[in-house]
Short mmCIF file of C-alpha atoms in Angstrom, two decimals:
data_model
loop_
_atom_site.label_atom_id
_atom_site.label_comp_id
_atom_site.label_asym_id
_atom_site.label_seq_id
_atom_site.Cartn_x
_atom_site.Cartn_y
_atom_site.Cartn_z
CA UNK A 95 -14.45 -20.31 -8.74
CA UNK A 96 -14.26 -23.40 -10.75
CA UNK A 97 -18.04 -23.59 -11.68
CA UNK A 98 -19.24 -19.97 -12.56
CA UNK A 99 -17.08 -17.10 -14.37
CA UNK A 100 -16.80 -15.56 -11.37
CA UNK A 101 -13.44 -13.86 -11.58
CA UNK A 102 -10.63 -14.34 -8.57
CA UNK A 103 -10.15 -10.54 -8.28
CA UNK A 104 -13.58 -10.09 -7.49
CA UNK A 105 -13.44 -11.60 -4.10
CA UNK A 106 -12.53 -10.53 -0.70
CA UNK A 107 -11.31 -12.50 1.81
CA UNK A 108 -10.41 -11.16 5.82
CA UNK A 109 -9.04 -12.70 8.41
CA UNK A 110 -7.82 -11.97 12.09
CA UNK A 111 -4.10 -12.62 11.52
CA UNK A 112 -1.24 -13.40 8.54
CA UNK A 113 -1.08 -17.32 9.85
CA UNK A 114 -4.73 -17.44 8.36
CA UNK A 115 -4.24 -15.46 5.14
CA UNK A 116 -1.54 -18.03 4.53
CA UNK A 117 -3.30 -21.26 5.53
CA UNK A 118 -6.53 -19.74 3.72
CA UNK A 119 -3.96 -18.87 0.48
CA UNK A 120 -2.70 -22.23 0.62
CA UNK A 121 -5.91 -23.81 0.69
CA UNK A 122 -7.10 -21.78 -2.10
CA UNK A 123 -4.10 -22.67 -4.05
CA UNK A 124 -4.85 -26.89 -3.63
CA UNK A 125 -8.29 -26.11 -5.05
CA UNK A 126 -7.60 -23.95 -7.72
CA UNK A 127 -4.59 -23.24 -8.70
CA UNK A 128 -2.55 -20.41 -9.45
CA UNK A 129 -5.83 -18.06 -9.69
CA UNK A 130 -5.79 -18.20 -5.98
CA UNK A 131 -2.72 -15.95 -5.69
CA UNK A 132 -5.69 -13.44 -7.73
CA UNK A 133 -8.03 -13.71 -4.75
CA UNK A 134 -7.74 -10.74 -2.18
CA UNK A 135 -6.82 -12.68 1.16
CA UNK A 136 -6.01 -9.94 3.84
CA UNK A 137 -6.10 -9.59 7.93
CA UNK A 138 -8.69 -6.74 8.41
CA UNK A 139 -5.90 -4.61 9.02
CA UNK A 140 -3.73 -4.83 6.21
CA UNK A 141 -6.73 -4.50 4.07
CA UNK A 142 -8.03 -1.32 5.64
CA UNK A 143 -4.55 -0.20 5.17
CA UNK A 144 -4.65 -0.12 1.64
CA UNK A 145 -7.64 1.02 1.03
CA UNK A 146 -6.11 4.25 3.35
CA UNK A 147 -3.27 3.58 0.87
CA UNK A 148 -5.08 2.96 -2.58
CA UNK A 149 -7.80 6.01 -2.01
CA UNK A 150 -6.00 8.92 0.00
CA UNK A 151 -9.03 10.98 -1.05
CA UNK A 152 -11.12 9.11 1.13
CA UNK A 153 -9.69 9.77 4.39
CA UNK A 154 -9.00 13.09 4.57
CA UNK A 155 -8.45 13.15 8.38
CA UNK A 156 -5.35 10.88 7.78
CA UNK A 157 -4.44 11.60 3.95
CA UNK A 158 -0.16 11.64 3.60
CA UNK A 159 0.20 10.17 6.75
CA UNK A 160 1.88 6.71 7.90
CA UNK A 161 1.55 3.59 9.91
CA UNK A 162 2.85 4.67 13.59
CA UNK A 163 5.02 1.96 15.11
CA UNK A 164 4.69 0.93 18.73
CA UNK A 165 7.79 3.27 19.69
CA UNK A 166 6.15 5.94 18.19
CA UNK A 167 2.64 5.52 20.20
CA UNK A 168 4.87 5.21 23.74
CA UNK A 169 6.86 8.02 22.45
CA UNK A 170 4.06 10.14 21.83
CA UNK A 171 1.92 9.03 25.16
CA UNK A 172 4.68 9.45 26.91
CA UNK A 173 4.79 13.30 25.86
CA UNK A 174 0.58 13.59 26.29
CA UNK A 175 0.96 11.97 29.89
CA UNK A 176 3.83 14.59 31.02
CA UNK A 177 2.21 17.56 29.73
CA UNK A 178 -1.30 16.68 30.70
CA UNK A 179 -3.13 17.98 33.92
CA UNK A 180 -3.83 14.70 35.56
CA UNK A 181 -3.13 13.14 38.83
CA UNK A 182 -4.50 9.40 38.76
CA UNK A 183 -3.21 8.53 36.00
CA UNK A 184 0.62 9.84 36.27
CA UNK A 185 1.53 8.93 39.78
CA UNK A 186 4.25 10.84 41.53
CA UNK A 187 7.67 8.66 41.67
CA UNK A 188 6.38 6.82 38.57
CA UNK A 189 4.73 9.19 35.93
CA UNK A 190 4.30 6.40 33.25
CA UNK A 191 3.03 3.65 35.40
CA UNK A 192 -0.58 3.37 33.84
CA UNK A 193 0.68 4.18 30.45
CA UNK A 194 0.46 0.84 28.87
CA UNK A 195 -3.01 0.38 30.50
CA UNK A 196 -3.79 3.94 28.80
CA UNK A 197 -2.65 2.67 25.32
CA UNK A 198 -4.97 -0.46 26.07
CA UNK A 199 -7.75 1.71 26.69
CA UNK A 200 -6.97 4.15 23.96
CA UNK A 201 -7.01 0.94 21.66
CA UNK A 202 -10.49 -0.41 23.20
CA UNK A 203 -11.65 2.90 22.81
CA UNK A 204 -10.93 2.81 18.73
CA UNK A 205 -12.19 -0.49 18.70
CA UNK A 206 -15.77 0.21 19.86
CA UNK A 207 -15.54 3.12 17.10
CA UNK A 208 -15.08 5.95 19.79
CA UNK A 209 -13.61 8.69 19.24
CA UNK A 210 -12.82 11.59 21.76
CA UNK A 211 -16.08 13.31 21.22
CA UNK A 212 -17.99 10.21 21.47
CA UNK A 213 -15.90 8.95 24.78
CA UNK A 214 -16.63 12.66 25.91
CA UNK A 215 -20.71 12.58 25.37
CA UNK A 216 -20.76 8.99 26.64
CA UNK A 217 -18.66 10.16 29.99
CA UNK A 218 -21.42 13.00 30.47
CA UNK A 219 -24.30 9.73 30.31
CA UNK A 220 -22.64 8.01 32.78
CA UNK A 221 -23.87 8.29 36.51
CA UNK A 222 -20.62 7.10 37.86
CA UNK A 223 -21.38 6.11 41.33
CA UNK A 224 -17.32 5.30 41.90
CA UNK A 225 -15.43 9.12 42.20
CA UNK A 226 -12.14 7.97 41.11
CA UNK A 227 -13.44 5.65 38.93
CA UNK A 228 -15.04 8.77 37.08
CA UNK A 229 -12.11 10.84 37.58
CA UNK A 230 -9.86 8.56 36.07
CA UNK A 231 -12.74 7.91 33.38
CA UNK A 232 -12.35 11.70 32.68
CA UNK A 233 -8.06 11.77 32.57
CA UNK A 234 -8.19 8.77 29.92
CA UNK A 235 -10.73 11.45 27.97
CA UNK A 236 -7.64 14.05 28.44
CA UNK A 237 -5.18 11.88 27.45
CA UNK A 238 -7.06 10.41 24.42
CA UNK A 239 -7.99 13.79 23.01
CA UNK A 240 -4.31 14.88 23.57
CA UNK A 241 -2.97 11.70 22.07
CA UNK A 242 -4.82 12.07 19.37
CA UNK A 243 -4.14 15.53 18.00
CA UNK A 244 -0.03 14.51 18.44
CA UNK A 245 -0.89 11.88 16.14
CA UNK A 246 -2.28 14.23 13.52
CA UNK A 247 0.71 16.89 14.62
CA UNK A 248 3.14 14.11 13.51
CA UNK A 249 1.04 12.85 10.47
CA UNK A 250 0.56 9.36 11.94
CA UNK A 251 -2.29 6.93 12.70
CA UNK A 252 -2.30 4.28 14.93
CA UNK A 253 -3.28 0.45 14.57
CA UNK A 254 -6.67 1.08 15.44
CA UNK A 255 -7.31 3.45 13.66
CA UNK A 256 -7.27 1.59 10.37
CA UNK A 257 -10.14 -0.11 11.12
CA UNK A 258 -11.73 3.09 12.75
CA UNK A 259 -11.41 5.11 9.84
CA UNK A 260 -12.20 2.70 7.28
CA UNK A 261 -15.52 2.12 8.99
CA UNK A 262 -16.29 5.49 9.51
CA UNK A 263 -15.43 6.28 5.50
CA UNK A 264 -17.34 3.25 4.38
CA UNK A 265 -20.62 4.32 6.72
CA UNK A 266 -20.30 7.88 5.54
CA UNK A 267 -19.62 8.05 2.16
CA UNK A 268 -21.91 6.01 -0.10
CA UNK A 269 -20.50 6.57 -3.33
CA UNK A 270 -16.97 4.67 -1.90
CA UNK A 271 -18.80 1.93 -0.39
CA UNK A 272 -20.32 1.04 -3.54
CA UNK A 273 -17.20 1.53 -5.41
CA UNK A 274 -15.95 -1.40 -3.41
CA UNK A 275 -18.77 -3.87 -3.42
CA UNK A 276 -18.64 -3.80 -7.33
CA UNK A 277 -15.12 -4.69 -7.34
CA UNK A 278 -15.76 -7.54 -4.26
CA UNK A 279 -18.78 -9.18 -4.91
CA UNK A 280 -17.71 -11.76 -2.71
CA UNK A 281 -16.46 -11.29 0.86
CA UNK A 282 -15.51 -13.82 3.14
#
């Protein structure tokens, strides 16, 4: 920034944590002064959420939706578990015993960029030797699909959807990708 005519707003810096954003901004202010406030420094999730809000037409699956809170996610998953035809992931006497494990697994699947259809395909190709494990995975697939339907019904998207939706949209829509590449010429 000090040595070229690069515009500060053509730089995007992404990090994993809010404290990382703060530390990066502080260091940049020390180096270049007030121009540092024009550099886009975000967490991955914040950047993706900004894309969703700034370009709603690019995200038809979640257009008009809002980000789900942890309470929203728990409420939806409790409803899904109560209404689904499952046994292993809803033990008698303590139906929500596996709720947080299921929530964690769904988040992990989304981080791996697997939607419910992708997960079903994956399970159909898997040669399970452990029948109980295979049944648990099938029940997880049922819950995942029902959870996604509940999110859509209530016009919500969860934390992991932010990155998954942005990633899939950028892979699918080359024009949108090119627009962002023009805007952000340097990505750190």
